[in-house]
Short mmCIF file of C-alpha atoms and ligand atoms in Angstrom, two decimals:
data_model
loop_
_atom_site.label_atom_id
_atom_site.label_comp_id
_atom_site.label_asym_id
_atom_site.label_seq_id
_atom_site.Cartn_x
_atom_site.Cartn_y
_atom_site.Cartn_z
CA UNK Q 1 -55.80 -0.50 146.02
CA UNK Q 2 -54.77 2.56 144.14
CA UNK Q 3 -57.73 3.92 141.51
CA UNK Q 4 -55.18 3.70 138.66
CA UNK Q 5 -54.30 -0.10 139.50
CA UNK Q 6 -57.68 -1.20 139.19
CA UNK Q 7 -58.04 0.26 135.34
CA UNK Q 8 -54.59 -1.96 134.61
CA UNK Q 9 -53.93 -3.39 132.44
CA UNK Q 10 -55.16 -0.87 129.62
CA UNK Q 11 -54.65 -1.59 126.30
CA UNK Q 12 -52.24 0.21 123.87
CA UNK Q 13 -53.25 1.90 120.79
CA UNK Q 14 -51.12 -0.22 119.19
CA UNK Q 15 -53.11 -3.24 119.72
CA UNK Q 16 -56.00 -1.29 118.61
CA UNK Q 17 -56.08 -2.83 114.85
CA UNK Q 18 -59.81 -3.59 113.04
CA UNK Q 19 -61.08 -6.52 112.80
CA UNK Q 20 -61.32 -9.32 110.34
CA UNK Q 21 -64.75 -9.14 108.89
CA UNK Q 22 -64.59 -12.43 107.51
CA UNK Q 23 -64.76 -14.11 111.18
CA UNK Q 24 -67.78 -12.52 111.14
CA UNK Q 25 -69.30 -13.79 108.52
CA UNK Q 26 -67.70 -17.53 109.43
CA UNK Q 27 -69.74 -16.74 112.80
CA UNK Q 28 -72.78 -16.18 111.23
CA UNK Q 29 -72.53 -19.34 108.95
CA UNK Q 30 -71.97 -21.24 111.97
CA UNK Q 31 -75.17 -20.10 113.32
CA UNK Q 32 -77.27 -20.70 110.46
CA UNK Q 33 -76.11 -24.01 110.39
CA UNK Q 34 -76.35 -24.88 114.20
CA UNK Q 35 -80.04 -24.00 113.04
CA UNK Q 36 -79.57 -26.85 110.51
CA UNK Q 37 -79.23 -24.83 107.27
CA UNK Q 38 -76.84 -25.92 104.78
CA UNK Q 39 -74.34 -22.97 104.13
CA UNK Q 40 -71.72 -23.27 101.02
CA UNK Q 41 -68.84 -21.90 102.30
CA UNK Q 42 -66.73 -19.81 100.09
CA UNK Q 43 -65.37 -17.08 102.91
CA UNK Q 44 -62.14 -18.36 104.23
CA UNK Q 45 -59.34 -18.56 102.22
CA UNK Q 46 -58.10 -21.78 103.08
CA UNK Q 47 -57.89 -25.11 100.89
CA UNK Q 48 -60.70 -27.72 101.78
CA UNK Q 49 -58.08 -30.03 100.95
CA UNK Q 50 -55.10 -31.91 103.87
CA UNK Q 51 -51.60 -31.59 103.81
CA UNK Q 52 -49.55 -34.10 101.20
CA UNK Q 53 -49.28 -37.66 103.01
CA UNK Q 54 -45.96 -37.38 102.43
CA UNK Q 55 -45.91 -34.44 104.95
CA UNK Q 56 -48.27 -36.28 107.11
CA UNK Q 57 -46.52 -39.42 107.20
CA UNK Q 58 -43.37 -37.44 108.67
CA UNK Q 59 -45.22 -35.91 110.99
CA UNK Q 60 -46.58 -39.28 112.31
CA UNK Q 61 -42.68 -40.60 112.34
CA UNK Q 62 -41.31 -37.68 113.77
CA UNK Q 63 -43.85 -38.18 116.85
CA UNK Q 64 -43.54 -42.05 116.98
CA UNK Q 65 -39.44 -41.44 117.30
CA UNK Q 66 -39.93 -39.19 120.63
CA UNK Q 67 -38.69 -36.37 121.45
CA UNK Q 68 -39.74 -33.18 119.73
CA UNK Q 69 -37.21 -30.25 120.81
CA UNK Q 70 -36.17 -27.07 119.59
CA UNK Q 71 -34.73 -26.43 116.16
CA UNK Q 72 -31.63 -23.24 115.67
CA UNK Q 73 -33.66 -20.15 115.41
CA UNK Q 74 -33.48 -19.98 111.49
CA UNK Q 75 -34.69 -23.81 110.66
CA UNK Q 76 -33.77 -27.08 110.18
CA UNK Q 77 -30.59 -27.12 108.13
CA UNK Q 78 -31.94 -30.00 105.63
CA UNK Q 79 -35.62 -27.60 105.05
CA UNK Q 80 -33.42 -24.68 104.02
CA UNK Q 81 -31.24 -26.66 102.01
CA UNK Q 82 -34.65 -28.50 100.38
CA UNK Q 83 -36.24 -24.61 99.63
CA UNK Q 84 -32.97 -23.43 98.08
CA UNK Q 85 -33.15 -26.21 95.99
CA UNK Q 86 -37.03 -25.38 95.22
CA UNK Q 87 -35.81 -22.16 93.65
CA UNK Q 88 -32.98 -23.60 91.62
CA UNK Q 89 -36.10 -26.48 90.28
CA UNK Q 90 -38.73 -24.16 89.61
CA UNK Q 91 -36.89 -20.86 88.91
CA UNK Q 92 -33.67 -21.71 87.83
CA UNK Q 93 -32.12 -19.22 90.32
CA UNK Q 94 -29.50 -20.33 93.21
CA UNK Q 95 -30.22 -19.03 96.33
CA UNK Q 96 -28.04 -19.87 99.15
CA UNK Q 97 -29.73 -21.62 101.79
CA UNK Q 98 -28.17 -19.48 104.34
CA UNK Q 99 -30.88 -16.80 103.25
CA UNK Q 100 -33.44 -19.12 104.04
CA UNK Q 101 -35.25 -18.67 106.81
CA UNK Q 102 -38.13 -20.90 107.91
CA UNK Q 103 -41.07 -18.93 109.87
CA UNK Q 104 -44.54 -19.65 111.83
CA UNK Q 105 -46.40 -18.87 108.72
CA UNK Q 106 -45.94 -16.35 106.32
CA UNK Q 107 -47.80 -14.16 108.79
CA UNK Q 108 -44.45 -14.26 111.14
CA UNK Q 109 -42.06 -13.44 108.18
CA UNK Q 110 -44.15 -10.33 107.83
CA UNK Q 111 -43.38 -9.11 111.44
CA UNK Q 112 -39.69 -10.45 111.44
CA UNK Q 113 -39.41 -8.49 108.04
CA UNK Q 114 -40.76 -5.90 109.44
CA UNK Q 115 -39.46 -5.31 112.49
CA UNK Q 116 -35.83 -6.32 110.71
CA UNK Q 117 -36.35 -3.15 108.24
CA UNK Q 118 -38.25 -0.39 109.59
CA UNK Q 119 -38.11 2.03 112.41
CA UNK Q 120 -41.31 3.57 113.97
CA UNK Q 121 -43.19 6.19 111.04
CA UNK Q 122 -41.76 4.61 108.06
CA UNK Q 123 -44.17 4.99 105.62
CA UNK Q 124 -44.62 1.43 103.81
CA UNK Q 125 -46.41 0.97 100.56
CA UNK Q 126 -49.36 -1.57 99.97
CA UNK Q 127 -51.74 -1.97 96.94
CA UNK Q 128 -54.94 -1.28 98.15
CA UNK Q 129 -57.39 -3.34 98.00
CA UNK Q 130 -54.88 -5.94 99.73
CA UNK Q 131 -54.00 -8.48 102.41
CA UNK Q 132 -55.07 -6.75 106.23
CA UNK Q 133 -52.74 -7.62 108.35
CA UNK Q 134 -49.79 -6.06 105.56
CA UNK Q 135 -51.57 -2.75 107.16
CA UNK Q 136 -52.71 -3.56 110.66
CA UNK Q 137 -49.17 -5.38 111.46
CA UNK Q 138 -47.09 -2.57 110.22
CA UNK Q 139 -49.32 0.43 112.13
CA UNK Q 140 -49.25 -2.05 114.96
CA UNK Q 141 -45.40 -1.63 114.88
CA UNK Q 142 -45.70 2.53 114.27
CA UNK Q 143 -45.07 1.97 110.52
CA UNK Q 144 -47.26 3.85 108.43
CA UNK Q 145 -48.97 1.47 105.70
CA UNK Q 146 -49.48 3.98 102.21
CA UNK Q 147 -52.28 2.10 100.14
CA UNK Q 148 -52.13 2.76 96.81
CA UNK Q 149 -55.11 2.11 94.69
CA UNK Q 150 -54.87 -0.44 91.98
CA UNK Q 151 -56.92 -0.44 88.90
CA UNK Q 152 -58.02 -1.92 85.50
CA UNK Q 153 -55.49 0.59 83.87
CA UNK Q 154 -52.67 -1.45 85.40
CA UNK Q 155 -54.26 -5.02 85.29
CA UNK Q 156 -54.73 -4.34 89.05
CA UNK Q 157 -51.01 -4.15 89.70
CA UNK Q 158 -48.98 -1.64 91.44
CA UNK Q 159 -47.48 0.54 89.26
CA UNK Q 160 -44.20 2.35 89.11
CA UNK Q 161 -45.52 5.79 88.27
CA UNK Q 162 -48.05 5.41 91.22
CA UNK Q 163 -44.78 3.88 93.84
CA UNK Q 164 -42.95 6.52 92.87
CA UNK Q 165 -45.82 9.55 92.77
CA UNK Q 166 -46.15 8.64 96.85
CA UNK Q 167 -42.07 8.41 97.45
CA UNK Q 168 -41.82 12.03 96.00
CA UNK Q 169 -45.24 13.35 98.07
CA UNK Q 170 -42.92 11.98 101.13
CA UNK Q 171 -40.32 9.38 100.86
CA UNK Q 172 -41.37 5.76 101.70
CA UNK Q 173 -39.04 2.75 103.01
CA UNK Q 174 -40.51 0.06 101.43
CA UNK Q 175 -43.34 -1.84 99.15
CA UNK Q 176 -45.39 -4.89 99.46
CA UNK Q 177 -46.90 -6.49 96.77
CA UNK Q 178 -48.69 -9.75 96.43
CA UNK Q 179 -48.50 -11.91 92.88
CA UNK Q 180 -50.97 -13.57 92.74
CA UNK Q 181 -52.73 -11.61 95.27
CA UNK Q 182 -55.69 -11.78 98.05
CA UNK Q 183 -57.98 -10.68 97.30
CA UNK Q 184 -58.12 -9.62 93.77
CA UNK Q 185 -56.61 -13.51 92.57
CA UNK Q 186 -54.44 -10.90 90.05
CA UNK Q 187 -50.99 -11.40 88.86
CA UNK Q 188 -48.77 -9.30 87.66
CA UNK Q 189 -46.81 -9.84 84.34
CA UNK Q 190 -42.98 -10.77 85.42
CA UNK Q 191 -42.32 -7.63 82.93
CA UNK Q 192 -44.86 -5.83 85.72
CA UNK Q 193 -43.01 -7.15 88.59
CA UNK Q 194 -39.20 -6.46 87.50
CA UNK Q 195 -40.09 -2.93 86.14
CA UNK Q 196 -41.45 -2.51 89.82
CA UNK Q 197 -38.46 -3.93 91.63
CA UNK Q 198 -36.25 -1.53 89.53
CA UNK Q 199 -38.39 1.74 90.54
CA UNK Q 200 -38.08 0.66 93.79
CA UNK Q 201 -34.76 -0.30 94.45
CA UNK Q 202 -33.86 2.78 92.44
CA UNK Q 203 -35.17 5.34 94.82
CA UNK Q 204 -33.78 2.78 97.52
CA UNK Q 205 -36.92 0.99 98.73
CA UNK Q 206 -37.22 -1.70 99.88
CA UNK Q 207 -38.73 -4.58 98.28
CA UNK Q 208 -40.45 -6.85 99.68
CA UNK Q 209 -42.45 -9.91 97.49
CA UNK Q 210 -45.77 -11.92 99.20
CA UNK Q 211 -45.33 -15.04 97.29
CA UNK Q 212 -47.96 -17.41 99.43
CA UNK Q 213 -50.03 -18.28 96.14
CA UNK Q 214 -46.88 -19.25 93.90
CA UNK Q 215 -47.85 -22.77 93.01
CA UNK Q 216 -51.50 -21.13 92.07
CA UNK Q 217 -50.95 -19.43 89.11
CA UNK Q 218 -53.57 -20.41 86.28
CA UNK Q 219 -53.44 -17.61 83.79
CA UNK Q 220 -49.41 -17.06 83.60
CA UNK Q 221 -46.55 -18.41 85.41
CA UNK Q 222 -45.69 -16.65 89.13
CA UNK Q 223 -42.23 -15.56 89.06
CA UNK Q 224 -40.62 -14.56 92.10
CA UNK Q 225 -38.43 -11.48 93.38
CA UNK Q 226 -35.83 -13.44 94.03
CA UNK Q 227 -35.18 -13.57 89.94
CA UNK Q 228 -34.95 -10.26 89.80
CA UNK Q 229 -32.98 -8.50 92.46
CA UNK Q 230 -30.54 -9.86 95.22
CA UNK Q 231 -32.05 -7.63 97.45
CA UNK Q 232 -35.71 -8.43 97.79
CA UNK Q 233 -37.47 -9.71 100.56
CA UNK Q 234 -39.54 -12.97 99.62
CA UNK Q 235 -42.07 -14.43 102.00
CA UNK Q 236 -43.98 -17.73 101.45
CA UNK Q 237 -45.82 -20.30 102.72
CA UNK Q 238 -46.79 -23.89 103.12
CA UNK Q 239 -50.05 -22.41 103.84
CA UNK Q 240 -51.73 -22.43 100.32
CA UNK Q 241 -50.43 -24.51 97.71
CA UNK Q 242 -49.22 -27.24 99.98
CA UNK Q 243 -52.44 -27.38 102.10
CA UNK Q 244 -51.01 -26.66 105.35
CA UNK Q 245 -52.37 -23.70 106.93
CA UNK Q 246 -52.78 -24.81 110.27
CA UNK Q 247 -49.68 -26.56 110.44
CA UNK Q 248 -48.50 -22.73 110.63
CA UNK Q 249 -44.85 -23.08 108.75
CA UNK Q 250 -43.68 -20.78 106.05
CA UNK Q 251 -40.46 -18.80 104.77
CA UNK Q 252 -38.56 -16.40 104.08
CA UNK Q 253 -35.48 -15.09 101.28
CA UNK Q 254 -33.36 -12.41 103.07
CA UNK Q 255 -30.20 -10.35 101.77
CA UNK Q 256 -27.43 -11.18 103.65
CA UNK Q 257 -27.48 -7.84 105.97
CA UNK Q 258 -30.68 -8.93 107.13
CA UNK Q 259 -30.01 -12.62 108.35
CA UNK Q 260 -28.31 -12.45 111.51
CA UNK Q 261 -30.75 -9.56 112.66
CA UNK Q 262 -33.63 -11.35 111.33
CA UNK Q 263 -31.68 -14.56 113.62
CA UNK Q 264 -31.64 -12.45 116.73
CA UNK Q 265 -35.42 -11.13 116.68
CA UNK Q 266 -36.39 -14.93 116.07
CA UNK Q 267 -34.56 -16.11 118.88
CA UNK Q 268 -36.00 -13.84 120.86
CA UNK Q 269 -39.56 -14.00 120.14
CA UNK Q 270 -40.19 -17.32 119.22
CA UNK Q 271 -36.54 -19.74 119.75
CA UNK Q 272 -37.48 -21.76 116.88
CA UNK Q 273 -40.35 -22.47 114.74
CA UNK Q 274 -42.48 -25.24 115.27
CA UNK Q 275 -40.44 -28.74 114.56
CA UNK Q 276 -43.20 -30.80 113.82
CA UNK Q 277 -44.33 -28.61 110.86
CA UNK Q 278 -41.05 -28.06 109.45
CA UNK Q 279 -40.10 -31.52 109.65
CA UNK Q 280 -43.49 -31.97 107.45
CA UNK Q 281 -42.71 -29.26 105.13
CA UNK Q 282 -39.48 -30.91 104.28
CA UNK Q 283 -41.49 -34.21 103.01
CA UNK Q 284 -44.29 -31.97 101.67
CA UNK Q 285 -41.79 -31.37 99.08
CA UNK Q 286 -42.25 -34.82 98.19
CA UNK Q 287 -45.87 -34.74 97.78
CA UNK Q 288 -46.31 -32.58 94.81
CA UNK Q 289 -48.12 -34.81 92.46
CA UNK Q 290 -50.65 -34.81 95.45
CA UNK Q 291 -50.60 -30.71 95.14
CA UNK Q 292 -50.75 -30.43 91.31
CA UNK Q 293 -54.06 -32.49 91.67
CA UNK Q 294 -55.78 -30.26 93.91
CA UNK Q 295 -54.80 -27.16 91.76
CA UNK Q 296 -56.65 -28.81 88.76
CA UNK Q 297 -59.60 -28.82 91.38
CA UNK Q 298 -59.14 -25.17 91.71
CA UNK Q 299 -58.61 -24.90 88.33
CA UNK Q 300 -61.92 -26.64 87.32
CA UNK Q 301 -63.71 -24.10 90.20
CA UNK Q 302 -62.32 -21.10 88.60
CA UNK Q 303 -63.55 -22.30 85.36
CA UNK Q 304 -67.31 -22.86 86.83
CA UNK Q 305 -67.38 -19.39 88.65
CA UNK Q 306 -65.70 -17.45 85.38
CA UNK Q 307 -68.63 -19.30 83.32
CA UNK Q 308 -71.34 -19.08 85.61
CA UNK Q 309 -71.23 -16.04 87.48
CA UNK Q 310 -72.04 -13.37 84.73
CA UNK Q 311 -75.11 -15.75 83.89
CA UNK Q 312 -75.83 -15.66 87.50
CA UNK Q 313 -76.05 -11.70 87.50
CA UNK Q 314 -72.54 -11.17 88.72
CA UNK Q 315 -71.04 -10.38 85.92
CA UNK Q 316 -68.42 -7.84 86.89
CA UNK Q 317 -65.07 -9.03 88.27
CA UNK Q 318 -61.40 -8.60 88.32
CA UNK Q 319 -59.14 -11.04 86.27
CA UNK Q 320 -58.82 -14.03 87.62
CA UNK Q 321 -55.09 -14.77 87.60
CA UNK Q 322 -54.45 -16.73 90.28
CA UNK Q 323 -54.65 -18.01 93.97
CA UNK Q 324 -58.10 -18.74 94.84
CA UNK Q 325 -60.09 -15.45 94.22
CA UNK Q 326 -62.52 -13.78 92.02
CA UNK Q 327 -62.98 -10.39 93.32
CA UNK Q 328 -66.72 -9.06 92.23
CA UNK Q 329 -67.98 -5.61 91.61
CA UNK Q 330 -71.49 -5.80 93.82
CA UNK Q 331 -72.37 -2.46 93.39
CA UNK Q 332 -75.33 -2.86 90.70
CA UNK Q 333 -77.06 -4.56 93.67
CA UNK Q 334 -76.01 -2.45 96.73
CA UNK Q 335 -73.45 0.24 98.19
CA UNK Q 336 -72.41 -1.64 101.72
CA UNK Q 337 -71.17 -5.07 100.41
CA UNK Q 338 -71.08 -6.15 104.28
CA UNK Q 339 -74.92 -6.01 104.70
CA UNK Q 340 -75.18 -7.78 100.44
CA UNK Q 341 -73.16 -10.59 102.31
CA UNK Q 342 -75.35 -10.59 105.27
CA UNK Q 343 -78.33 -10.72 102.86
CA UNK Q 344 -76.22 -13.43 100.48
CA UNK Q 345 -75.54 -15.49 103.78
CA UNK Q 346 -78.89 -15.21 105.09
CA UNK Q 347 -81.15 -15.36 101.66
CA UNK Q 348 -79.30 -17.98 99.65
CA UNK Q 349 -77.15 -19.58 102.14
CA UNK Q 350 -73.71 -19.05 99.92
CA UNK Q 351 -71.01 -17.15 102.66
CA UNK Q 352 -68.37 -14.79 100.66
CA UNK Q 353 -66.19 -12.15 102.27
CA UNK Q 354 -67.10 -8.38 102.35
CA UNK Q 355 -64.93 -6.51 99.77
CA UNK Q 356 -64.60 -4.31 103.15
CA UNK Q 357 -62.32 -6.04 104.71
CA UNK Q 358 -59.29 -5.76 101.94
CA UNK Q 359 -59.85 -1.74 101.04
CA UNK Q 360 -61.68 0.85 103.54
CA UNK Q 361 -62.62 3.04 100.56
CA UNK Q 362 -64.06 1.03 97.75
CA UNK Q 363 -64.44 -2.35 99.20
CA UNK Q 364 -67.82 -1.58 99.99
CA UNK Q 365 -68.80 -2.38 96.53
CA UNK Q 366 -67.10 -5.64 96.33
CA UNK Q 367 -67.25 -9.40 97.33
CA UNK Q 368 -64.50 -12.31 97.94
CA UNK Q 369 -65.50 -15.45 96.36
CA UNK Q 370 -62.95 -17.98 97.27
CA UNK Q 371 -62.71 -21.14 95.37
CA UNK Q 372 -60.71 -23.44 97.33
CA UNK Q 373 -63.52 -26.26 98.66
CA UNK Q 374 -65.03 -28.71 96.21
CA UNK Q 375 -65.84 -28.12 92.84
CA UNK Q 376 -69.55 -29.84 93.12
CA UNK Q 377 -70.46 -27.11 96.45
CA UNK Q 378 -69.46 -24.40 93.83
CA UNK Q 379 -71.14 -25.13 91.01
CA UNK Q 380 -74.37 -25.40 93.58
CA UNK Q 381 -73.56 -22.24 95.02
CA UNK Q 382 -73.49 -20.49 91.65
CA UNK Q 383 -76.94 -21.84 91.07
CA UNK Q 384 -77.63 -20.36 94.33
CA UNK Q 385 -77.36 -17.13 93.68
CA UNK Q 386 -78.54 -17.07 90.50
CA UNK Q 387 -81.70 -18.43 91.95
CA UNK Q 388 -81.47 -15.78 94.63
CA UNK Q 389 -80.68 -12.76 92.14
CA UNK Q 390 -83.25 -13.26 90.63
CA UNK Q 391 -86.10 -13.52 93.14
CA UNK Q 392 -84.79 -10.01 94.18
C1 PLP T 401 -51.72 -12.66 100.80
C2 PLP T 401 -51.52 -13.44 102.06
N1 PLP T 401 -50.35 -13.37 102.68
C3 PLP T 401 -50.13 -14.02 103.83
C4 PLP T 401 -51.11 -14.80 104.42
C5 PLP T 401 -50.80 -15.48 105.74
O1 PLP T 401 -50.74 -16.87 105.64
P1 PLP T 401 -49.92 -17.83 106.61
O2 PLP T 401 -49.56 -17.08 107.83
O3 PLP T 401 -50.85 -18.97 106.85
O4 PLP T 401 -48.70 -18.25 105.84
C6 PLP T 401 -52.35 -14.92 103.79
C7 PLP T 401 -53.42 -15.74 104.41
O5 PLP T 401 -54.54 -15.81 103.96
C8 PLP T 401 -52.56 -14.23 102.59
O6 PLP T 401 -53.72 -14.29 101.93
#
């Protein structure tokens, strides 16, 4: 055998994206409690609680009647009929359901999207800190992710003097942004969020809107994209409000010129998305009551962390809009907030995400509560580390 065939296959530098901390730290929880410690888990940013039985209960029919095949490539007819009408409900806006496209997760609307609207270098705008994969997936595909900082001055939103400071250093393609957002749990003011879309679309870029946490929107109402420009990209998700991460379903609002290429790259890389889950996500629709009760949960959470945390000794943090975050400023207690949730983990037994993971630069001074489990494990973990501040 050749030399060179043995080193085969070798791996592309486009696979070569960073890691998610948080696994991590979900690896070293696991540890500590195969040792039998009791960990309080507020890493992962999933909800503790299922899917709506409505959605289960059409899963379970859907199985008991057979056969399970492929849907067409965009979804099930009836789903993107039932989101359309979601908009109309909730938004008052009509959006044809021929924009709708249902997706493995919002994660797989981000590479259809964009793979659908970028070539290779396009320089893409993120808010920084912000969602990994927006910048791993995009230099993945040869995109170049631009983070922009966020700050206090602009409620932690992107602004349009900072979009539009980058486009003139060198012209950028697009912009991502996240209301309410992971992992700052900030919102931006619909005001914010049009005045955006217009400095965008101006200058011709692209728009598109991360709305996975609309449903979780305690301090104003979310209001999406789709209000405010025919042209925006939206991406969601059954993910978050509806409980149903690993059910892996989401979707996606396209402009007409982008549906039949968004079509073709589905086909291709996937056929369909997974039939089970969207034939659940149809019924989940039905299961909102179920929903609107875990948000109060959230909503009680939020309240105990906001209350208890600055008593605690963390008394630094971003608003907390919405999702399931409270972003907190660790730095009176440490410059590397990786080894503070190492310590956190290990000391008090409460697991939160390095600030690392969400901005390279300044993350290092922050942690990611999230606030999804049950309200009871919160308040104990609060009590936690105030016990553990405290003994130093
Ligand atoms: C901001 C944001 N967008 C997208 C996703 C991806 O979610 P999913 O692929 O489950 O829809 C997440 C997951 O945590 C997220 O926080």
């Amino acid at each position: 055998m050749l030399d060179s065939a043995k080193r085969l296959p070798r791996p592309s530098g486009r696979g070569d994206v960073p890691p998610f901390m948080v696994m991590d730290v979900v690896a070293a929880a696991a540890r500590l409690e195969a040792a039998g410690r009791r960990v309080i888990h507020l890493e992962i940013g999933q909800p503790a609680a299922p899917a709506p039985s409505t959605a289960i209960a059409a899963a379970r029919a859907a199985l008991d009647a057979g056969r399970i095949g492929y849907t067409e490539s965009l979804g099930i007819p009836s789903l993107r009929r039932r989101i359309a009408r979601h908009y109309a409900q909730r938004h008052g806006v009509e959006v044809d359901p021929g924009r709708i496209v249902l997706t493995t997760g919002s994660s797989a609307g981000f590479m259809l999207a964009f793979l659908a609207m970028f070539e290779p270098g396009d320089r893409v705008a993120i808010a920084s800190p912000g969602y990994p994969p927006y910048r791993n997936v995009l230099s993945a595909l040869g995109c170049e992710a631009v983070p922009l900082e966020i700050s206090a001055a602009t409620r932690f939103a992107l602004s349009p003097e900072a979009l539009l400071a980058a486009h003139r250093e060198r012209p950028l393609k697009g912009v991502l942004v996240a209301s309410p957002a992971n992992p700052t749990g900030t919102m931006m003011t619909a005001d914010a969020l049009a005045a955006l879309i217009r400095a965008a679309e101006g200058e011709g870029i692209a728009f598109i809107s991360d709305e996975i946490y609309h449903g979780l929107d305690y301090a104003m109402p979310a209001e999406t994209a789709l209000k405010m420009s025919a042209n925006a990209v939206v991406i969601n998700s059954f993910s978050k409000y509806f409980c149903m991460t690993g059910w892996r379903i989401g979707w996606m609002a396209v402009p007409d010129p982008l549906i039949r290429p968004i079509e073709r790259l589905q086909q291709n890389l996937a056929i369909s998305v997974p039939t089970l889950s969207q034939i659940a996500a149809e019924a989940a629709f039905d299961g909102r009551d179920e929903m609107e009760a875990v948000k109060r949960g959230y909503e009680d959470n939020r309240r105990v962390l906001m209350d208890g945390l600055p008593g605690a000794g963390f008394d630094s943090f971003l608003p907390v809009d919405g999702a399931f975050y409270l972003y907190a400023d660790v730095s009176r207690f440490c410059n590397d907030s990786l080894d503070f949730a190492g310590r956190m983990l290990e000391e008090a037994g409460v697991a939160a995400t390095p600030g690392a993971d969400f901005d390279p630069v300044h993350g290092c001074r922050f942690i990611r509560f999230c606030y999804a489990g049950a309200t009871a494990e919160v308040r104990e973990a609060v009590d936690r580390l105030g016990a553990w501040l405290k003994r130093g």
